[in-house]
Coordinates of C-alpha atoms and ligand atoms in Angstrom, one line a residue:
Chain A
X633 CA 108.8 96.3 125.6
X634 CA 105.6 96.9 123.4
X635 CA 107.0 94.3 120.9
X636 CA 105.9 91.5 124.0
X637 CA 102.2 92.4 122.9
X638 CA 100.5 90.8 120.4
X639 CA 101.6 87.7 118.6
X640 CA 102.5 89.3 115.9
X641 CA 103.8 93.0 117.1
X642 CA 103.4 95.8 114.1
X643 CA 104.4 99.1 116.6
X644 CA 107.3 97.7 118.9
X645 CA 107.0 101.1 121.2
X646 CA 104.7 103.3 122.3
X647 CA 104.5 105.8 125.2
X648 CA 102.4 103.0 127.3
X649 CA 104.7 100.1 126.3
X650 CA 104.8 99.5 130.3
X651 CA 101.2 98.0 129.1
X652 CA 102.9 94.6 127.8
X653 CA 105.3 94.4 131.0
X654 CA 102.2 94.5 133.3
X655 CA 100.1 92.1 131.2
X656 CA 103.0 89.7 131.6
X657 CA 103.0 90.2 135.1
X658 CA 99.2 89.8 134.9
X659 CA 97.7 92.9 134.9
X660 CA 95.4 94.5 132.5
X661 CA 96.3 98.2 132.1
X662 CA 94.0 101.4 131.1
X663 CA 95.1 104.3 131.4
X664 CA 94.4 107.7 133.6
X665 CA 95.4 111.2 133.0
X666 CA 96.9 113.1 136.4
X667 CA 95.3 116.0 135.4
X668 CA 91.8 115.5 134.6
X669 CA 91.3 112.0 135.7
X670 CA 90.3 111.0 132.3
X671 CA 90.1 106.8 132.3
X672 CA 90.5 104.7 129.4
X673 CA 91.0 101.7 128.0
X674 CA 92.8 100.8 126.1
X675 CA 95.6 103.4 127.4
X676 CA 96.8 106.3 125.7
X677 CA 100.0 108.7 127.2
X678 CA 98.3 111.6 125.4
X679 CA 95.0 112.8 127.1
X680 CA 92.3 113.1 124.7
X681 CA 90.2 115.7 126.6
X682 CA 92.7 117.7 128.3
X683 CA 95.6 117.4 126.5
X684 CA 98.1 116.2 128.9
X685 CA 101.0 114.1 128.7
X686 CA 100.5 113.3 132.2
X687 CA 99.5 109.8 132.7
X688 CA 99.3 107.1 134.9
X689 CA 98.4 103.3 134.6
X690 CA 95.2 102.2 136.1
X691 CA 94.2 98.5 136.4
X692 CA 91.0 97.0 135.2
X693 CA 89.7 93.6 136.4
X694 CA 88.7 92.2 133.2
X695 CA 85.4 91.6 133.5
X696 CA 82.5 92.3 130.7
X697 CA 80.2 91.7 128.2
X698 CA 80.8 90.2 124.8
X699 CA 80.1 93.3 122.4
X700 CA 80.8 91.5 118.6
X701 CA 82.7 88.6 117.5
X702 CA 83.7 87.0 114.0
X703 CA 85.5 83.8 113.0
X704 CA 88.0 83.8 110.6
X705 CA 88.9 81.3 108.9
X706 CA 91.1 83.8 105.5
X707 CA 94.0 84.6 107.9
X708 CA 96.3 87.2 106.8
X709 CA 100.0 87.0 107.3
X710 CA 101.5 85.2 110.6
X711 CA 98.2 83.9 111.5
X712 CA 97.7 81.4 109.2
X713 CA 99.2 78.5 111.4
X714 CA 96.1 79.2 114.0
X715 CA 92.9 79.1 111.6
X716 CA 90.1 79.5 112.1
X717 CA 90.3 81.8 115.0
X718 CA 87.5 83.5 116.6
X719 CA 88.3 87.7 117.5
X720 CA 85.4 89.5 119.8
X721 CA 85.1 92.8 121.4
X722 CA 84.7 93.0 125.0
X723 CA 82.7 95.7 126.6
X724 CA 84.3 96.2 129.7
X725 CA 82.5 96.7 133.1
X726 CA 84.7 99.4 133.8
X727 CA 84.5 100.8 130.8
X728 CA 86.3 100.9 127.3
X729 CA 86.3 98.1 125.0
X730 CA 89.4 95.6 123.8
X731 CA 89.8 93.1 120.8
X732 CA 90.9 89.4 122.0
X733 CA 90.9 86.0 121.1
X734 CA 87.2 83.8 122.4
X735 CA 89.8 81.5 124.9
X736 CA 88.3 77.5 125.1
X737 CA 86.3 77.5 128.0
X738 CA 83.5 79.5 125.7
X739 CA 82.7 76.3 123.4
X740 CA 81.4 78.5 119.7
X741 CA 77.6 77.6 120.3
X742 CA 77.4 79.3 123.8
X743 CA 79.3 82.0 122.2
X744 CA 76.8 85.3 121.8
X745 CA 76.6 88.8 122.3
X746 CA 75.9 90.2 125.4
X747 CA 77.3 87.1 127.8
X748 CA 79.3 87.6 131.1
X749 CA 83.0 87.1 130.2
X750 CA 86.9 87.5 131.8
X751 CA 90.1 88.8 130.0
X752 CA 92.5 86.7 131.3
X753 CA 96.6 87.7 130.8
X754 CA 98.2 85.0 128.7
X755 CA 101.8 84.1 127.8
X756 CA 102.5 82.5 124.5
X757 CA 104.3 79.1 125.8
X758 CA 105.8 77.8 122.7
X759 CA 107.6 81.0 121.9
X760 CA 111.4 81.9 122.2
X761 CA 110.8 85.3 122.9
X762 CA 108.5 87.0 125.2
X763 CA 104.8 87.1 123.4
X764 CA 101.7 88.3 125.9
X765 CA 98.2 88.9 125.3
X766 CA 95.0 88.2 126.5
X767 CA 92.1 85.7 125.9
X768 CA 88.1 85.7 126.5
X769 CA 87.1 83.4 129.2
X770 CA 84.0 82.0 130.9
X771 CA 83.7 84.6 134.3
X772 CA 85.3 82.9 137.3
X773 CA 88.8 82.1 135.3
X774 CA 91.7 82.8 137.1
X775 CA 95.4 83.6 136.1
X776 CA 98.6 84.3 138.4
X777 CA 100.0 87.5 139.3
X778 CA 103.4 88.9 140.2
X779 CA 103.7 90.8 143.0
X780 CA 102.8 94.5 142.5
X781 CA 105.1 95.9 140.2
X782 CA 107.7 99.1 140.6
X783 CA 106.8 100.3 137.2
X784 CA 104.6 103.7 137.1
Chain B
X1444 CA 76.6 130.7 94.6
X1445 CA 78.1 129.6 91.5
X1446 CA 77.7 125.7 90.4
X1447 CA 80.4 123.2 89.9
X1448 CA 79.5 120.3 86.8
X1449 CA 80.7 117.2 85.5
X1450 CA 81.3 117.9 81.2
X1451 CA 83.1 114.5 80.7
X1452 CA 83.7 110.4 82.2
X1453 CA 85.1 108.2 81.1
X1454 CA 85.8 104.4 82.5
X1455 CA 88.4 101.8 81.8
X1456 CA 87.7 98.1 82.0
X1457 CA 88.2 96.4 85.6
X1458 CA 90.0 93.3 86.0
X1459 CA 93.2 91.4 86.5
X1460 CA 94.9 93.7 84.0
X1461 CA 98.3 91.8 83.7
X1462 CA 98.6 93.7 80.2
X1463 CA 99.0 97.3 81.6
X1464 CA 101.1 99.7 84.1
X1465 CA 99.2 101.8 86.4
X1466 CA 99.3 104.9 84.4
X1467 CA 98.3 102.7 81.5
X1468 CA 95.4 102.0 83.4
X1469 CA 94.7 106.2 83.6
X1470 CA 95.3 106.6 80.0
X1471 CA 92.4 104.6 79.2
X1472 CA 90.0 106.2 82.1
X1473 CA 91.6 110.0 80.6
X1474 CA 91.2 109.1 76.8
X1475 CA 87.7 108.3 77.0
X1476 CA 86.8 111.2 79.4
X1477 CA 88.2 113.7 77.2
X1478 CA 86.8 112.1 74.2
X1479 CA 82.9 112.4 76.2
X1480 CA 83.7 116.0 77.3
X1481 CA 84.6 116.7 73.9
X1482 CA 87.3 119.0 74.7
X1483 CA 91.4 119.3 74.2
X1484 CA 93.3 118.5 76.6
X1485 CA 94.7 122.4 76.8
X1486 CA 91.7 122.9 78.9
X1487 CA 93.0 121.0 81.7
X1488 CA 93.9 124.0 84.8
X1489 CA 95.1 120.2 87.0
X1490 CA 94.4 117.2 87.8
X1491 CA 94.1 115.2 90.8
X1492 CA 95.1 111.6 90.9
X1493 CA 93.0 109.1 93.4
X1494 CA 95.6 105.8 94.2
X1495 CA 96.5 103.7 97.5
X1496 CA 99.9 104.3 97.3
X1497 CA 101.1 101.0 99.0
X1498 CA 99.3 98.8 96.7
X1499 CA 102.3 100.2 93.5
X1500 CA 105.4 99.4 92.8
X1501 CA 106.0 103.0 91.0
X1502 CA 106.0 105.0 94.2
X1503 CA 104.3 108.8 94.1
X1504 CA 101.7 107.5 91.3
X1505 CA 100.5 111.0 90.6
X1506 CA 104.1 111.9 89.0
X1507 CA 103.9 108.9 86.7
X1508 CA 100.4 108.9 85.2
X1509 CA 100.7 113.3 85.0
X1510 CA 103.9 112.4 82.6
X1511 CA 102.0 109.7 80.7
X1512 CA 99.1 111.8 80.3
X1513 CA 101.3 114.7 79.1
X1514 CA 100.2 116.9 81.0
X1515 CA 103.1 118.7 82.6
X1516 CA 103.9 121.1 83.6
X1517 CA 100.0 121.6 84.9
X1518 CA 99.6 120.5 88.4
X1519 CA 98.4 117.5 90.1
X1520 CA 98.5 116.3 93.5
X1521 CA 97.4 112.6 94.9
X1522 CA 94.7 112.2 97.7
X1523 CA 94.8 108.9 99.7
X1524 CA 91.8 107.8 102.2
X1525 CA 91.7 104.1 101.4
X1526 CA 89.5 102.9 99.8
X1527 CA 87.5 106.6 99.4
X1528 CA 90.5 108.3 97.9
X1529 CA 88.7 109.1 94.3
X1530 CA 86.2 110.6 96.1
X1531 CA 88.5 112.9 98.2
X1532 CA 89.6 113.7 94.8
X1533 CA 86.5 114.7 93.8
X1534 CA 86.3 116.8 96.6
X1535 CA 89.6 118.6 96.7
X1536 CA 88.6 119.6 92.7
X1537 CA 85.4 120.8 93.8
X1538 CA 87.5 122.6 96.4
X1539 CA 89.9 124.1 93.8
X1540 CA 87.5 125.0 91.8
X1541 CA 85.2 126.8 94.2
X1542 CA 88.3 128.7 95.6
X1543 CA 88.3 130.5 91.6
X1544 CA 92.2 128.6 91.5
X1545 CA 91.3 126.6 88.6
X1546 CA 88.2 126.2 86.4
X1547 CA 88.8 123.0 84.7
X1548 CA 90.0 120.4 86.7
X1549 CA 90.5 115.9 85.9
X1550 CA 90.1 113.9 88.9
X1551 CA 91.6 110.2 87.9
X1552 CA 91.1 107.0 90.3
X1553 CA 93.6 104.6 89.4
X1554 CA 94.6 101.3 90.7
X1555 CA 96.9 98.2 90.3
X1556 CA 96.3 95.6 92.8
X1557 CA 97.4 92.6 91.9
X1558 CA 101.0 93.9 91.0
X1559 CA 102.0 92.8 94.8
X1560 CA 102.5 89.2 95.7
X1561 CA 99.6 87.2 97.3
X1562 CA 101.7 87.1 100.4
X1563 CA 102.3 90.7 100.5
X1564 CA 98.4 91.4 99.7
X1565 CA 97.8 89.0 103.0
X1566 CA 100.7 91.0 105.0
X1567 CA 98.6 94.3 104.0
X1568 CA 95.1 92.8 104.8
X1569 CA 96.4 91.8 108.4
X1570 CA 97.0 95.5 108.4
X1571 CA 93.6 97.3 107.9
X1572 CA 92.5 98.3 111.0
X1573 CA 93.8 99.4 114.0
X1574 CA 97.4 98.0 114.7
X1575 CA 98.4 98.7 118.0
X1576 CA 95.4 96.9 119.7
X1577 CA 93.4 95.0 117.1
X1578 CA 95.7 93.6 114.1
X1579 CA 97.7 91.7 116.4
X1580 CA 95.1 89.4 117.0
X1581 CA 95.0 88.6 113.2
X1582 CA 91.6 91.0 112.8
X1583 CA 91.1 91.6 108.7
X1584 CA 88.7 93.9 106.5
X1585 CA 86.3 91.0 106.2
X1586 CA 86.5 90.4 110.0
X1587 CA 85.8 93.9 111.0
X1588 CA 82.3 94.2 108.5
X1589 CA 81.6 90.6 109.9
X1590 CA 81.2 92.3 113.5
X1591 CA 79.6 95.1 112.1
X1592 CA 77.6 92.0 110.6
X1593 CA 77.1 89.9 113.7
X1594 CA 75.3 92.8 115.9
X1595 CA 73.3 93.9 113.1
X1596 CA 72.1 90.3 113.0
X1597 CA 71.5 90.6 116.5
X1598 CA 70.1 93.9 117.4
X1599 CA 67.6 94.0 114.3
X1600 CA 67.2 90.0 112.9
X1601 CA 68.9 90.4 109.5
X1602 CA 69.5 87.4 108.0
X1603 CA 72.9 86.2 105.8
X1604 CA 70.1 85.2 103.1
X1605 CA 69.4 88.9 103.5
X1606 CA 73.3 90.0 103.1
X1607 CA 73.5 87.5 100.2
X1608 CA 70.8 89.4 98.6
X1609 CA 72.6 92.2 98.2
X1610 CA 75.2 90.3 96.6
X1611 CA 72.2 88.7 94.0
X1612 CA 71.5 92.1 93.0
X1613 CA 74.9 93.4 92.5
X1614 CA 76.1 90.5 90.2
X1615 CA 72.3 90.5 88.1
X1616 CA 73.4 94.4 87.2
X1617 CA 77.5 93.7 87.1
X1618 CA 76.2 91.0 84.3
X1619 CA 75.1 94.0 82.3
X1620 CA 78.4 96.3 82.4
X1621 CA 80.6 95.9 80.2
X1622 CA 83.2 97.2 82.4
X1623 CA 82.5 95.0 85.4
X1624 CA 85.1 92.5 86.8
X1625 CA 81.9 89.9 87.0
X1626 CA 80.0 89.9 84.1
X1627 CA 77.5 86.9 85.5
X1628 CA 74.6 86.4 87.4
X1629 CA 74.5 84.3 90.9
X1630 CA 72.3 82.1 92.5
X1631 CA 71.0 82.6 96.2
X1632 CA 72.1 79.3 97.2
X1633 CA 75.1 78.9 95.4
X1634 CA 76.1 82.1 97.0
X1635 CA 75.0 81.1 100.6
X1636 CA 77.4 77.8 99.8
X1637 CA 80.3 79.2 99.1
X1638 CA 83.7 79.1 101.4
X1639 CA 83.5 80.9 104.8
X1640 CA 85.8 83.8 105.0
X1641 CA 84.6 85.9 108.2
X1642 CA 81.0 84.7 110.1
X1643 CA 78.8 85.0 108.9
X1644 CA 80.4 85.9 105.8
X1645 CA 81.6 83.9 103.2
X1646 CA 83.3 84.1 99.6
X1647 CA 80.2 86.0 97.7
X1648 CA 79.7 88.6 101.1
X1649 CA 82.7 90.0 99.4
X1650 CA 84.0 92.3 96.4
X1651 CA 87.1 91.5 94.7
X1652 CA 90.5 93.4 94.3
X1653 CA 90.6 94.3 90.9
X1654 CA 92.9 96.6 88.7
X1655 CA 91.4 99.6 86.9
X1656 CA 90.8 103.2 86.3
X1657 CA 87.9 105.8 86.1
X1658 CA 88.2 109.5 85.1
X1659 CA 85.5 112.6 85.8
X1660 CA 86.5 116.5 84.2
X1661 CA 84.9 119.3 86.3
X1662 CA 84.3 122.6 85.5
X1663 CA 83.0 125.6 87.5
X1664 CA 79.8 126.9 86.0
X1665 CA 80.6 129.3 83.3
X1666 CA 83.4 127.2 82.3
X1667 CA 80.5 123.9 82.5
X1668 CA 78.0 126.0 80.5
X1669 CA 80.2 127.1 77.5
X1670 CA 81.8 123.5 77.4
X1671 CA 79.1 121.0 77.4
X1672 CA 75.4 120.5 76.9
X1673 CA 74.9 117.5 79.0
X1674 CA 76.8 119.0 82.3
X1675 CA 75.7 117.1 85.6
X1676 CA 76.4 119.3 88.8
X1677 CA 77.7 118.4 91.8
X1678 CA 75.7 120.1 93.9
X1679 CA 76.6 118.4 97.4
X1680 CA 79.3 117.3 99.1
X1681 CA 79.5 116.0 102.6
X1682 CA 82.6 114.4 104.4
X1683 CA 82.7 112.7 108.0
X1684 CA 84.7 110.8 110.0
X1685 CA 84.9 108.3 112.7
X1686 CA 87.2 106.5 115.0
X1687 CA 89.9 104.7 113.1
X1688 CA 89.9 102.0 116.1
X1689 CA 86.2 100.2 115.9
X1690 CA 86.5 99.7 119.9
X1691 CA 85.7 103.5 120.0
X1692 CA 82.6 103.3 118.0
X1693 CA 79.6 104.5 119.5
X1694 CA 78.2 101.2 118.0
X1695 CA 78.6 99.1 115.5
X1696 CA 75.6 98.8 113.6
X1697 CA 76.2 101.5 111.2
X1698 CA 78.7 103.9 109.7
X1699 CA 78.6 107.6 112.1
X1700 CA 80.7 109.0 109.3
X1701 CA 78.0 107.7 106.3
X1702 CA 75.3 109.6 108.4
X1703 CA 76.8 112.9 109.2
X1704 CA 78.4 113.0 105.7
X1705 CA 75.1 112.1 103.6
X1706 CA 73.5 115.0 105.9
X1707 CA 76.0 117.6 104.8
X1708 CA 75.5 116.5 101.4
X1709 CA 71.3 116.5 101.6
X1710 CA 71.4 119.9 102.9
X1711 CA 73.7 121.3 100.9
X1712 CA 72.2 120.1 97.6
X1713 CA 68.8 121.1 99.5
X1714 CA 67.2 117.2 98.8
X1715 CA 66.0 114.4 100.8
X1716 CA 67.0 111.0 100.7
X1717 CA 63.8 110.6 99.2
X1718 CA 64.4 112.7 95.9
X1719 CA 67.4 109.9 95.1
X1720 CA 66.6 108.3 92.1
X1721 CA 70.2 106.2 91.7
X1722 CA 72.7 105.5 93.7
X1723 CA 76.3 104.3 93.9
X1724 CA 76.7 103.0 97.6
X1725 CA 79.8 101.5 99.2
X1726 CA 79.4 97.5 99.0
X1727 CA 83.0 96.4 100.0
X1728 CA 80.5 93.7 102.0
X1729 CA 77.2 92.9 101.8
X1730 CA 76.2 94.3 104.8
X1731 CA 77.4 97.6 104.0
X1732 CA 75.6 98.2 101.9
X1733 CA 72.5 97.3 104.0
X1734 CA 74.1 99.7 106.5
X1735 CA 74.4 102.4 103.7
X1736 CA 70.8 102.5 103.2
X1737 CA 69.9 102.9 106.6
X1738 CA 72.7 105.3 107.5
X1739 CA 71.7 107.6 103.9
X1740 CA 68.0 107.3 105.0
X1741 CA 66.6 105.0 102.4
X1742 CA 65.0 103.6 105.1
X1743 CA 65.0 103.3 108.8
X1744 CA 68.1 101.9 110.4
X1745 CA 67.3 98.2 111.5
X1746 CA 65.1 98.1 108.1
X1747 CA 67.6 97.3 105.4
X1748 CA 67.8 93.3 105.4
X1749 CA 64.1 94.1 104.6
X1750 CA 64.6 96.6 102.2
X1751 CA 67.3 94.3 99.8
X1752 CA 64.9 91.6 100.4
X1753 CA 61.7 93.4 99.1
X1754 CA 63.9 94.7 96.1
X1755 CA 63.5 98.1 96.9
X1756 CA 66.7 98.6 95.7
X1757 CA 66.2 97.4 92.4
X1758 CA 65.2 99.5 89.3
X1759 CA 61.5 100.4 89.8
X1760 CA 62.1 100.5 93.3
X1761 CA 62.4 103.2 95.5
X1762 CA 65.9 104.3 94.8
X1763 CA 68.1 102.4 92.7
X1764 CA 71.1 101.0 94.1
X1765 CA 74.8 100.1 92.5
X1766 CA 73.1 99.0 89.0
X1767 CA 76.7 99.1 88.0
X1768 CA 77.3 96.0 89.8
X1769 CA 79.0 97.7 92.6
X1770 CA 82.3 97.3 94.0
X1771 CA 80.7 93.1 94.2
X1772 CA 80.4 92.5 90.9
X1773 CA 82.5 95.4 89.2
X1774 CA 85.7 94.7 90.7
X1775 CA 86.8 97.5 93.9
X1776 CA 90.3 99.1 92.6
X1777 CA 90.5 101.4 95.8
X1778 CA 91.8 104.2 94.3
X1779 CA 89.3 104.5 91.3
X1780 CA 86.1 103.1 93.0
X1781 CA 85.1 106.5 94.6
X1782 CA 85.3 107.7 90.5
X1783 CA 83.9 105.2 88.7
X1784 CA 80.5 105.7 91.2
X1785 CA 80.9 109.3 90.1
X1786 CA 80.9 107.6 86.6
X1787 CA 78.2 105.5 86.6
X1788 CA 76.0 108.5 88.0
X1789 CA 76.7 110.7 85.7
X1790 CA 76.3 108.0 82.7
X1791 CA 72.9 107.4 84.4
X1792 CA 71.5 111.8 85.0
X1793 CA 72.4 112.1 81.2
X1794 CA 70.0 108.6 80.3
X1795 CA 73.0 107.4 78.6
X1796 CA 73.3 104.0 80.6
X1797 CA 72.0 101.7 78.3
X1798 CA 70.4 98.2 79.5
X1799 CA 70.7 99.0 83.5
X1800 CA 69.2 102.9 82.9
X1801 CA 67.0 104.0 85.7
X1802 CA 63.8 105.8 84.4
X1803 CA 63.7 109.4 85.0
X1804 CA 66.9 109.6 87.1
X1805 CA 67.5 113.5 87.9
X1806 CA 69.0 113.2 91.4
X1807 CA 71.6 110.9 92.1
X1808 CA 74.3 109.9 94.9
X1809 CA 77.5 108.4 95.6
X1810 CA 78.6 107.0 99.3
X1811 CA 81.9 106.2 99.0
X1812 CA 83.6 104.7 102.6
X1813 CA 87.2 104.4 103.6
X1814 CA 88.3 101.4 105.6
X1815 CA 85.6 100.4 108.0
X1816 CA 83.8 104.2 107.9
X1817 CA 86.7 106.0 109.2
X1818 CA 86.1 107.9 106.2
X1819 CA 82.7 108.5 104.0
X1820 CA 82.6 110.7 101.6
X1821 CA 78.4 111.4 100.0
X1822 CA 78.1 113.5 97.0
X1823 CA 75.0 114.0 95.4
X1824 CA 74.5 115.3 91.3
X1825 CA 71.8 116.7 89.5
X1826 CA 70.3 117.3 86.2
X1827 CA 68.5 120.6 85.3
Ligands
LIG3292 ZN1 93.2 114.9 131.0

């Protein structure tokens, strides 16, 4: 279910596509290796210090710093209906770092490196098919979760 | 430890070429590198053939141009790391050579980009980085250098006037290639106007696609000696790498690959970035290149807005930086940018380059990145 990430997916699998089933259900996903304990995000089935295969999700609670961000207004293909968009990279409190869309409760001029922020799960609305990803919020936001999922 | 040399370059025109095939492209690069070496093509042990593959239409672009050439049944091979593939073919014939395999060896960098489709260029520039967990939020090469652009901004007060700079210089040099894509000068504030691409970058932060080819013949030393009286030697080569996903960067103010590989290529070469005379340095954006000479050493890292903006960088500065015009002004055909750098330095350690001809140039470098530092390749040459 990989192809539910992103709202244009280029890798419809992966070992963690579990990822895109939890963000729907409102989780953020990293992952942790059995073995060594070796946390990261964002996951990977393959442990880069042990080598193991043996993984498990863990869940992160979103919140972080703002890290870099650009606006782009030359949109390559299937993005062109949203520009300009703004893309930033959250350092994550609990370590790791993800790329997201700046969500509208950060207006552009408060927008700067190092501010307090939450991922927030999202759902594409206006899409047939199922399309999740996350966006950058003011800390505080809240989203909905399912109950705790049955998925590993 | 025996030497390897450059005996011949040679450099094709960059541009939209809507009048030639790829391997029409290396004919013109080969032709004119032969011609300079002064040699028959008999001499040849291989060649190795620089190109993005997904960029053609004529798929395995090494078969192709090695036919056109006429050079079967001689081998070749193709090496691809974005956008510093000629350089990685400079690299694997230094590496053939070294090994005693061959003694002669062309490297050609050749490049049609503007044979795809402007919506299949966009599908491919959605496609630079990362894809699992960045591209799908509609991240492109401009975007990625813009970050690198924004914290650079942030941690050390470099300015876009700064970054624009950079782009002033490029284009005042580019004016005076012939070979350049750009053959005009800019203005600061015409620059600074143009359309916004990426924050903080805009149209003139950025090279352009072009089409082209550039050609380099190397010889191990004997070979060098007996061949040519003007040989430049490649006397270091240095290759690093770094993550390909720019979340796992240890930051993003610099290129980790462009400092480990300009130290392997320093030490092995035995000079300091302080013996550089002229150098060909990675401007895909204008703050790369402001990275590049912090990350080479030029100066201190934070201290490279400075250094564009005091002209250091000029001719009669401290080092001499992309008086080619760059990938900015020249045009950046992927696969034969890491070549025509080699080009242009070797033009440059013989005193043969004309009206942009740094004084005195003995020592000079090329920095030649892939994607967005996942690979740099630094070579430096010298003239006895
Ligand atoms: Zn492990």
């Amino acid at each position: 279910m990989f192809s539910w990430f992103g709202k244009v997916s280029f890798v419809p699998y992966s070992k963690v596509a579990d990822f895109a089933v939890h963000l729907k259900d409102g989780r953020m996903m990293g992952s942790r290796c059995k073995d060594c304990g070796y946390t990261t995000f964002p996951p990977r089935a393959d442990c880069p210090q042990c080598l193991s295969g043996n993984f498990g999700f863990k869940e992160y609670n979103g919140k972080g710093k703002i890290y870099t961000y650009t606006t782009i207004s030359a949109a390559p293909t299937g993005f062109e209906d949203i520009a300009p968009y703004t893309a930033a990279v959250v350092e994550l409190d609990e370590g790791g770092r993800l790329m997201a869309w700046v969500g509208d409760t950060i207006p552009l001029n408060e927008l700067k490196i190092g501010i307090p922020v939450q991922v927030v799960p999202r759902i594409f609305d206006d899409s047939p098919e199922i399309k999740v990803y996350y966006t950058i919020e003011k800390p505080g936001a809240t989203w909905k979760k399912a109950p705790p999922p049955h998925l590993g | 430890m025996s030497r390897v040399g450059i005996i011949g370059a040679g450099h094709g025109v960059f541009g939209r070429r809507s009048d030639a095939t790829v391997q029409e492209l290396a004919f013109e690069a080969f032709r004119l590198a032969i011609k300079d070496a002064g040699i028959s093509r008999d001499e040849l042990d291989a060649t190795v053939v620089a190109a993005v593959p997904e960029y053609h239409k004529q798929r395995s672009v090494a078969g192709v141009v090695q036919e056109y050439l006429n050079l079967n049944p001689k081998p070749t091979w193709l090496t691809e790391v974005a956008c510093a593939s000629g350089s990685a073919a400079i690299r694997t014939a230094w590496m053939a050579i070294k090994s005693g395999l061959h003694q002669v060896v062309a490297v050609i960098g050749c490049q049609k980009m503007t044979e795809l489709a402007t919506a299949e260029i966009l599908a491919l520039m959605g496609r630079v980085g990362e894809v699992q967990w960045e591209s799908i939020f509609g991240t492109t090469f401009p975007g990625y250098y813009a970050m690198f652009a924004t914290n650079h901004m942030h941690e050390f007060g470099t300015t876009h006037e700064q970054m624009l700079q950079v782009a002033v210089k490029n284009h005042f040099y580019g004016a005076k290639n012939p070979n350049a894509l750009f053959r005009k000068e800019i203005q600061l504030d015409k620059a600074m106007a143009s359309d916004p691409v990426a924050s903080p970058f805009c149209v003139y932060d950025c090279c352009a696609n072009a089409d082209g080819a550039a050609c380099v013949i190397l010889a191990d030393e004997s070979r060098a000696k007996a061949l040519s009286k003007k040989v430049v030697w490649l006397d270091g080569v240095g290759c690093a790498t770094a993550s390909m996903s720019v979340l796992r960067r240890p930051n993003l103010v610099g290129l980790p690959s462009a400092v480990e590989a300009g130290q392997q290529a320093f030490r092995m070469a035995r000079v300091a970035p302080r013996d550089i005379k002229v150098a060909e340095v990675h401007d895909c954006f204008t703050i790369a290149e402001i990275m590049a000479y912090e990350d080479l050493g030029f100066c201190k890292k934070g201290q490279g807005g400075k250094f564009i903006e005091e002209k250091r960088s000029y001719i009669g500065g401290e080092v001499a930086v992309n008086v080619d015009g760059g990938l900015k002004a020249k045009g950046h055909p992927i696969g034969a940018t890491g070549v025509s750098m080699a080009y242009e330095i070797v033009k440059q350690l013989r005193g043969e380059a004309g009206e942009r001809q740094v004084p005195d140039a003995n020592v000079g470098l090329t920095h030649n990145v892939g994607g967005i530092g996942q690979y740099t390749f630094v070579h430096v040459f010298r003239r006895d």
